[in-house]
Every structure is written in C-alpha cells, then in structure tokens.
Amino acid sequence: GIEFIDSYVFNQVEYIRFNSTVGRYVGYTEHGVKNAEAWNSDAGILGQEKAELERYCKHNDANYYSAILDKT
C-alpha cells in the first residue's frame, strides 16, 4: 500500500504531520499537538489531505506500476 505523509516544519523542527495510514494529524510539539486536535476535528482540512492522497499518490502509483509493467 501507499503511505502519504505531509509534514509541517518550522525552524527545522517537524511540529505536525498528516499520516494517511492513520488518516489524521499527529503533533510532535506542544503547538503541533494543539493544531492536530483542531485540524483533526475539521472535516474540510482532513478532506484536503485525503484529496491530495488521491490526486498525487494514486496517480503516481498507477504511473509507477505502468512503468514497471512496460519494462518486463
């Protein structure tokens, strides 16, 4: 399967990340945890991440498999 990670970094420290495997945001700092709680309760924000997963990963996954199949 595909795992889509969308990391948010401030001053070279990752403070929050969307992980498609768990389908929600995870905070890594005090600020990130507060944002994760807010963003996880916002269906619109979660929907945007899930749309990115569909748009980017599924499209490129199909291209990747197509390229492999073409070479065999």
PDB file of N, CA and C in Angstrom:
ATOM      1  N   GLY A   1       0.824  -1.194   0.000  1.00  0.00           N
ATOM      2  CA  GLY A   1       0.000   0.000   0.000  1.00  0.00           C
ATOM      3  C   GLY A   1       0.862   1.250   0.000  1.00  0.00           C
ATOM      4  N   ILE A   2       0.192   2.355  -0.111  1.00  0.00           N
ATOM      5  CA  ILE A   2       0.852   3.647  -0.161  1.00  0.00           C
ATOM      6  C   ILE A   2       0.631   4.363   1.162  1.00  0.00           C
ATOM      7  N   GLU A   3       1.681   5.002   1.663  1.00  0.00           N
ATOM      8  CA  GLU A   3       1.537   5.866   2.828  1.00  0.00           C
ATOM      9  C   GLU A   3       1.891   7.275   2.405  1.00  0.00           C
ATOM     10  N   PHE A   4       0.972   8.197   2.636  1.00  0.00           N
ATOM     11  CA  PHE A   4       1.166   9.604   2.294  1.00  0.00           C
ATOM     12  C   PHE A   4       1.441  10.364   3.584  1.00  0.00           C
ATOM     13  N   ILE A   5       2.587  11.037   3.640  1.00  0.00           N
ATOM     14  CA  ILE A   5       2.978  11.831   4.804  1.00  0.00           C
ATOM     15  C   ILE A   5       3.087  13.285   4.370  1.00  0.00           C
ATOM     16  N   ASP A   6       2.414  14.174   5.080  1.00  0.00           N
ATOM     17  CA  ASP A   6       2.506  15.606   4.802  1.00  0.00           C
ATOM     18  C   ASP A   6       3.023  16.266   6.079  1.00  0.00           C
ATOM     19  N   SER A   7       4.296  16.654   6.067  1.00  0.00           N
ATOM     20  CA  SER A   7       4.949  17.201   7.263  1.00  0.00           C
ATOM     21  C   SER A   7       4.967  18.722   7.229  1.00  0.00           C
ATOM     22  N   TYR A   8       4.797  19.315   8.394  1.00  0.00           N
ATOM     23  CA  TYR A   8       4.875  20.763   8.551  1.00  0.00           C
ATOM     24  C   TYR A   8       6.055  21.054   9.464  1.00  0.00           C
ATOM     25  N   VAL A   9       6.982  21.868   8.953  1.00  0.00           N
ATOM     26  CA  VAL A   9       8.240  22.122   9.660  1.00  0.00           C
ATOM     27  C   VAL A   9       8.371  23.621   9.905  1.00  0.00           C
ATOM     28  N   PHE A  10       8.795  23.965  11.108  1.00  0.00           N
ATOM     29  CA  PHE A  10       9.060  25.362  11.457  1.00  0.00           C
ATOM     30  C   PHE A  10      10.401  25.409  12.170  1.00  0.00           C
ATOM     31  N   ASN A  11      11.302  26.269  11.687  1.00  0.00           N
ATOM     32  CA  ASN A  11      12.660  26.350  12.249  1.00  0.00           C
ATOM     33  C   ASN A  11      13.337  24.974  12.301  1.00  0.00           C
ATOM     34  N   GLN A  12      13.193  24.234  11.232  1.00  0.00           N
ATOM     35  CA  GLN A  12      13.827  22.923  11.058  1.00  0.00           C
ATOM     36  C   GLN A  12      13.317  21.861  12.039  1.00  0.00           C
ATOM     37  N   VAL A  13      12.181  22.113  12.675  1.00  0.00           N
ATOM     38  CA  VAL A  13      11.586  21.129  13.579  1.00  0.00           C
ATOM     39  C   VAL A  13      10.217  20.753  13.035  1.00  0.00           C
ATOM     40  N   GLU A  14      10.012  19.454  12.821  1.00  0.00           N
ATOM     41  CA  GLU A  14       8.694  18.998  12.393  1.00  0.00           C
ATOM     42  C   GLU A  14       7.751  19.113  13.584  1.00  0.00           C
ATOM     43  N   TYR A  15       6.655  19.865  13.399  1.00  0.00           N
ATOM     44  CA  TYR A  15       5.746  20.051  14.530  1.00  0.00           C
ATOM     45  C   TYR A  15       4.414  19.340  14.342  1.00  0.00           C
ATOM     46  N   ILE A  16       4.066  19.028  13.103  1.00  0.00           N
ATOM     47  CA  ILE A  16       2.818  18.307  12.868  1.00  0.00           C
ATOM     48  C   ILE A  16       2.931  17.572  11.538  1.00  0.00           C
ATOM     49  N   ARG A  17       2.224  16.450  11.444  1.00  0.00           N
ATOM     50  CA  ARG A  17       2.263  15.679  10.203  1.00  0.00           C
ATOM     51  C   ARG A  17       0.908  15.010  10.002  1.00  0.00           C
ATOM     52  N   PHE A  18       0.474  14.992   8.730  1.00  0.00           N
ATOM     53  CA  PHE A  18      -0.688  14.185   8.358  1.00  0.00           C
ATOM     54  C   PHE A  18      -0.157  12.850   7.879  1.00  0.00           C
ATOM     55  N   ASN A  19      -0.711  11.778   8.405  1.00  0.00           N
ATOM     56  CA  ASN A  19      -0.305  10.427   8.020  1.00  0.00           C
ATOM     57  C   ASN A  19      -1.532   9.714   7.475  1.00  0.00           C
ATOM     58  N   SER A  20      -1.483   9.328   6.198  1.00  0.00           N
ATOM     59  CA  SER A  20      -2.652   8.712   5.575  1.00  0.00           C
ATOM     60  C   SER A  20      -2.975   7.348   6.159  1.00  0.00           C
ATOM     61  N   THR A  21      -1.985   6.679   6.738  1.00  0.00           N
ATOM     62  CA  THR A  21      -2.238   5.353   7.312  1.00  0.00           C
ATOM     63  C   THR A  21      -3.189   5.461   8.503  1.00  0.00           C
ATOM     64  N   VAL A  22      -2.997   6.479   9.323  1.00  0.00           N
ATOM     65  CA  VAL A  22      -3.910   6.675  10.459  1.00  0.00           C
ATOM     66  C   VAL A  22      -5.044   7.627  10.110  1.00  0.00           C
ATOM     67  N   GLY A  23      -4.908   8.344   8.983  1.00  0.00           N
ATOM     68  CA  GLY A  23      -5.976   9.210   8.497  1.00  0.00           C
ATOM     69  C   GLY A  23      -6.202  10.458   9.322  1.00  0.00           C
ATOM     70  N   ARG A  24      -5.149  10.905  10.001  1.00  0.00           N
ATOM     71  CA  ARG A  24      -5.283  12.090  10.844  1.00  0.00           C
ATOM     72  C   ARG A  24      -3.933  12.757  11.056  1.00  0.00           C
ATOM     73  N   TYR A  25      -3.989  13.921  11.687  1.00  0.00           N
ATOM     74  CA  TYR A  25      -2.773  14.657  12.013  1.00  0.00           C
ATOM     75  C   TYR A  25      -2.216  14.175  13.343  1.00  0.00           C
ATOM     76  N   VAL A  26      -0.887  14.192  13.437  1.00  0.00           N
ATOM     77  CA  VAL A  26      -0.183  13.864  14.669  1.00  0.00           C
ATOM     78  C   VAL A  26       0.742  15.037  14.990  1.00  0.00           C
ATOM     79  N   GLY A  27       0.670  15.549  16.215  1.00  0.00           N
ATOM     80  CA  GLY A  27       1.513  16.655  16.639  1.00  0.00           C
ATOM     81  C   GLY A  27       2.751  16.157  17.353  1.00  0.00           C
ATOM     82  N   TYR A  28       3.861  16.853  17.156  1.00  0.00           N
ATOM     83  CA  TYR A  28       5.146  16.453  17.756  1.00  0.00           C
ATOM     84  C   TYR A  28       5.694  17.489  18.724  1.00  0.00           C
ATOM     85  N   THR A  29       5.065  18.656  18.782  1.00  0.00           N
ATOM     86  CA  THR A  29       5.453  19.686  19.742  1.00  0.00           C
ATOM     87  C   THR A  29       4.166  20.137  20.423  1.00  0.00           C
ATOM     88  N   GLU A  30       4.282  20.953  21.446  1.00  0.00           N
ATOM     89  CA  GLU A  30       3.075  21.447  22.128  1.00  0.00           C
ATOM     90  C   GLU A  30       2.162  22.159  21.136  1.00  0.00           C
ATOM     91  N   HIS A  31       2.760  23.023  20.311  1.00  0.00           N
ATOM     92  CA  HIS A  31       1.991  23.748  19.289  1.00  0.00           C
ATOM     93  C   HIS A  31       1.388  22.776  18.272  1.00  0.00           C
ATOM     94  N   GLY A  32       2.178  21.776  17.861  1.00  0.00           N
ATOM     95  CA  GLY A  32       1.701  20.797  16.885  1.00  0.00           C
ATOM     96  C   GLY A  32       0.549  19.962  17.417  1.00  0.00           C
ATOM     97  N   VAL A  33       0.616  19.590  18.688  1.00  0.00           N
ATOM     98  CA  VAL A  33      -0.460  18.793  19.295  1.00  0.00           C
ATOM     99  C   VAL A  33      -1.759  19.604  19.310  1.00  0.00           C
ATOM    100  N   LYS A  34      -1.659  20.895  19.645  1.00  0.00           N
ATOM    101  CA  LYS A  34      -2.859  21.757  19.653  1.00  0.00           C
ATOM    102  C   LYS A  34      -3.438  21.868  18.244  1.00  0.00           C
ATOM    103  N   ASN A  35      -2.557  22.076  17.250  1.00  0.00           N
ATOM    104  CA  ASN A  35      -3.034  22.151  15.865  1.00  0.00           C
ATOM    105  C   ASN A  35      -3.639  20.829  15.423  1.00  0.00           C
ATOM    106  N   ALA A  36      -3.005  19.722  15.780  1.00  0.00           N
ATOM    107  CA  ALA A  36      -3.514  18.408  15.377  1.00  0.00           C
ATOM    108  C   ALA A  36      -4.931  18.202  15.902  1.00  0.00           C
ATOM    109  N   GLU A  37      -5.167  18.569  17.145  1.00  0.00           N
ATOM    110  CA  GLU A  37      -6.512  18.420  17.713  1.00  0.00           C
ATOM    111  C   GLU A  37      -7.525  19.240  16.925  1.00  0.00           C
ATOM    112  N   ALA A  38      -7.150  20.476  16.598  1.00  0.00           N
ATOM    113  CA  ALA A  38      -8.060  21.355  15.853  1.00  0.00           C
ATOM    114  C   ALA A  38      -8.277  20.843  14.432  1.00  0.00           C
ATOM    115  N   TRP A  39      -7.194  20.488  13.755  1.00  0.00           N
ATOM    116  CA  TRP A  39      -7.299  20.062  12.358  1.00  0.00           C
ATOM    117  C   TRP A  39      -8.006  18.722  12.225  1.00  0.00           C
ATOM    118  N   ASN A  40      -7.806  17.822  13.184  1.00  0.00           N
ATOM    119  CA  ASN A  40      -8.472  16.519  13.129  1.00  0.00           C
ATOM    120  C   ASN A  40      -9.980  16.643  13.309  1.00  0.00           C
ATOM    121  N   SER A  41     -10.430  17.724  13.953  1.00  0.00           N
ATOM    122  CA  SER A  41     -11.865  17.905  14.146  1.00  0.00           C
ATOM    123  C   SER A  41     -12.487  18.714  13.008  1.00  0.00           C
ATOM    124  N   ASP A  42     -11.684  19.098  12.022  1.00  0.00           N
ATOM    125  CA  ASP A  42     -12.154  19.891  10.877  1.00  0.00           C
ATOM    126  C   ASP A  42     -12.217  19.006   9.637  1.00  0.00           C
ATOM    127  N   ALA A  43     -13.425  18.607   9.275  1.00  0.00           N
ATOM    128  CA  ALA A  43     -13.593  17.687   8.137  1.00  0.00           C
ATOM    129  C   ALA A  43     -13.060  18.288   6.839  1.00  0.00           C
ATOM    130  N   GLY A  44     -13.132  19.618   6.709  1.00  0.00           N
ATOM    131  CA  GLY A  44     -12.641  20.263   5.489  1.00  0.00           C
ATOM    132  C   GLY A  44     -11.139  20.116   5.339  1.00  0.00           C
ATOM    133  N   ILE A  45     -10.405  20.305   6.427  1.00  0.00           N
ATOM    134  CA  ILE A  45      -8.944  20.192   6.372  1.00  0.00           C
ATOM    135  C   ILE A  45      -8.543  18.737   6.122  1.00  0.00           C
ATOM    136  N   LEU A  46      -9.187  17.799   6.825  1.00  0.00           N
ATOM    137  CA  LEU A  46      -8.882  16.378   6.592  1.00  0.00           C
ATOM    138  C   LEU A  46      -9.208  15.999   5.151  1.00  0.00           C
ATOM    139  N   GLY A  47     -10.307  16.544   4.635  1.00  0.00           N
ATOM    140  CA  GLY A  47     -10.699  16.249   3.256  1.00  0.00           C
ATOM    141  C   GLY A  47      -9.664  16.713   2.249  1.00  0.00           C
ATOM    142  N   GLN A  48      -9.033  17.858   2.521  1.00  0.00           N
ATOM    143  CA  GLN A  48      -7.993  18.357   1.616  1.00  0.00           C
ATOM    144  C   GLN A  48      -6.806  17.399   1.573  1.00  0.00           C
ATOM    145  N   GLU A  49      -6.404  16.876   2.723  1.00  0.00           N
ATOM    146  CA  GLU A  49      -5.276  15.940   2.756  1.00  0.00           C
ATOM    147  C   GLU A  49      -5.642  14.654   2.017  1.00  0.00           C
ATOM    148  N   LYS A  50      -6.845  14.170   2.226  1.00  0.00           N
ATOM    149  CA  LYS A  50      -7.269  12.927   1.567  1.00  0.00           C
ATOM    150  C   LYS A  50      -7.361  13.129   0.055  1.00  0.00           C
ATOM    151  N   ALA A  51      -7.750  14.339  -0.370  1.00  0.00           N
ATOM    152  CA  ALA A  51      -7.785  14.651  -1.801  1.00  0.00           C
ATOM    153  C   ALA A  51      -6.369  14.667  -2.373  1.00  0.00           C
ATOM    154  N   GLU A  52      -5.403  15.183  -1.594  1.00  0.00           N
ATOM    155  CA  GLU A  52      -4.008  15.169  -2.039  1.00  0.00           C
ATOM    156  C   GLU A  52      -3.517  13.729  -2.206  1.00  0.00           C
ATOM    157  N   LEU A  53      -3.885  12.871  -1.278  1.00  0.00           N
ATOM    158  CA  LEU A  53      -3.527  11.458  -1.379  1.00  0.00           C
ATOM    159  C   LEU A  53      -4.054  10.885  -2.693  1.00  0.00           C
ATOM    160  N   GLU A  54      -5.319  11.134  -2.979  1.00  0.00           N
ATOM    161  CA  GLU A  54      -5.924  10.627  -4.208  1.00  0.00           C
ATOM    162  C   GLU A  54      -5.242  11.217  -5.438  1.00  0.00           C
ATOM    163  N   ARG A  55      -5.056  12.547  -5.421  1.00  0.00           N
ATOM    164  CA  ARG A  55      -4.539  13.244  -6.599  1.00  0.00           C
ATOM    165  C   ARG A  55      -3.097  12.864  -6.883  1.00  0.00           C
ATOM    166  N   TYR A  56      -2.270  12.856  -5.848  1.00  0.00           N
ATOM    167  CA  TYR A  56      -0.843  12.665  -6.068  1.00  0.00           C
ATOM    168  C   TYR A  56      -0.441  11.195  -6.023  1.00  0.00           C
ATOM    169  N   CYS A  57      -0.751  10.544  -4.934  1.00  0.00           N
ATOM    170  CA  CYS A  57      -0.230   9.185  -4.732  1.00  0.00           C
ATOM    171  C   CYS A  57      -0.869   8.171  -5.664  1.00  0.00           C
ATOM    172  N   LYS A  58      -2.182   8.180  -5.749  1.00  0.00           N
ATOM    173  CA  LYS A  58      -2.837   7.161  -6.573  1.00  0.00           C
ATOM    174  C   LYS A  58      -2.450   7.342  -8.048  1.00  0.00           C
ATOM    175  N   HIS A  59      -2.370   8.595  -8.504  1.00  0.00           N
ATOM    176  CA  HIS A  59      -1.991   8.882  -9.889  1.00  0.00           C
ATOM    177  C   HIS A  59      -0.560   8.407 -10.150  1.00  0.00           C
ATOM    178  N   ASN A  60       0.368   8.758  -9.268  1.00  0.00           N
ATOM    179  CA  ASN A  60       1.760   8.392  -9.472  1.00  0.00           C
ATOM    180  C   ASN A  60       1.997   6.906  -9.244  1.00  0.00           C
ATOM    181  N   ASP A  61       1.220   6.300  -8.372  1.00  0.00           N
ATOM    182  CA  ASP A  61       1.317   4.862  -8.147  1.00  0.00           C
ATOM    183  C   ASP A  61       0.949   4.125  -9.436  1.00  0.00           C
ATOM    184  N   ALA A  62      -0.108   4.576 -10.102  1.00  0.00           N
ATOM    185  CA  ALA A  62      -0.511   3.960 -11.369  1.00  0.00           C
ATOM    186  C   ALA A  62       0.587   4.125 -12.412  1.00  0.00           C
ATOM    187  N   ASN A  63       1.209   5.306 -12.463  1.00  0.00           N
ATOM    188  CA  ASN A  63       2.302   5.539 -13.415  1.00  0.00           C
ATOM    189  C   ASN A  63       3.490   4.636 -13.094  1.00  0.00           C
ATOM    190  N   TYR A  64       3.786   4.468 -11.807  1.00  0.00           N
ATOM    191  CA  TYR A  64       4.918   3.640 -11.375  1.00  0.00           C
ATOM    192  C   TYR A  64       4.695   2.191 -11.792  1.00  0.00           C
ATOM    193  N   TYR A  65       3.508   1.652 -11.525  1.00  0.00           N
ATOM    194  CA  TYR A  65       3.223   0.273 -11.902  1.00  0.00           C
ATOM    195  C   TYR A  65       3.230   0.119 -13.420  1.00  0.00           C
ATOM    196  N   SER A  66       2.724   1.112 -14.114  1.00  0.00           N
ATOM    197  CA  SER A  66       2.718   1.082 -15.580  1.00  0.00           C
ATOM    198  C   SER A  66       4.155   1.012 -16.106  1.00  0.00           C
ATOM    199  N   ALA A  67       5.039   1.800 -15.526  1.00  0.00           N
ATOM    200  CA  ALA A  67       6.444   1.815 -15.959  1.00  0.00           C
ATOM    201  C   ALA A  67       7.088   0.461 -15.691  1.00  0.00           C
ATOM    202  N   ILE A  68       6.777  -0.143 -14.547  1.00  0.00           N
ATOM    203  CA  ILE A  68       7.341  -1.472 -14.245  1.00  0.00           C
ATOM    204  C   ILE A  68       6.843  -2.503 -15.246  1.00  0.00           C
ATOM    205  N   LEU A  69       5.538  -2.467 -15.506  1.00  0.00           N
ATOM    206  CA  LEU A  69       4.953  -3.451 -16.426  1.00  0.00           C
ATOM    207  C   LEU A  69       5.515  -3.295 -17.828  1.00  0.00           C
ATOM    208  N   ASP A  70       5.772  -2.052 -18.253  1.00  0.00           N
ATOM    209  CA  ASP A  70       6.310  -1.819 -19.577  1.00  0.00           C
ATOM    210  C   ASP A  70       7.711  -2.410 -19.738  1.00  0.00           C
ATOM    211  N   LYS A  71       8.458  -2.522 -18.629  1.00  0.00           N
ATOM    212  CA  LYS A  71       9.846  -2.970 -18.711  1.00  0.00           C
ATOM    213  C   LYS A  71       9.982  -4.487 -18.588  1.00  0.00           C
ATOM    214  N   THR A  72       8.907  -5.160 -18.273  1.00  0.00           N
ATOM    215  CA  THR A  72       9.019  -6.616 -18.087  1.00  0.00           C
ATOM    216  C   THR A  72       8.685  -7.370 -19.355  1.00  0.00           C
TER     217      THR A  72
END
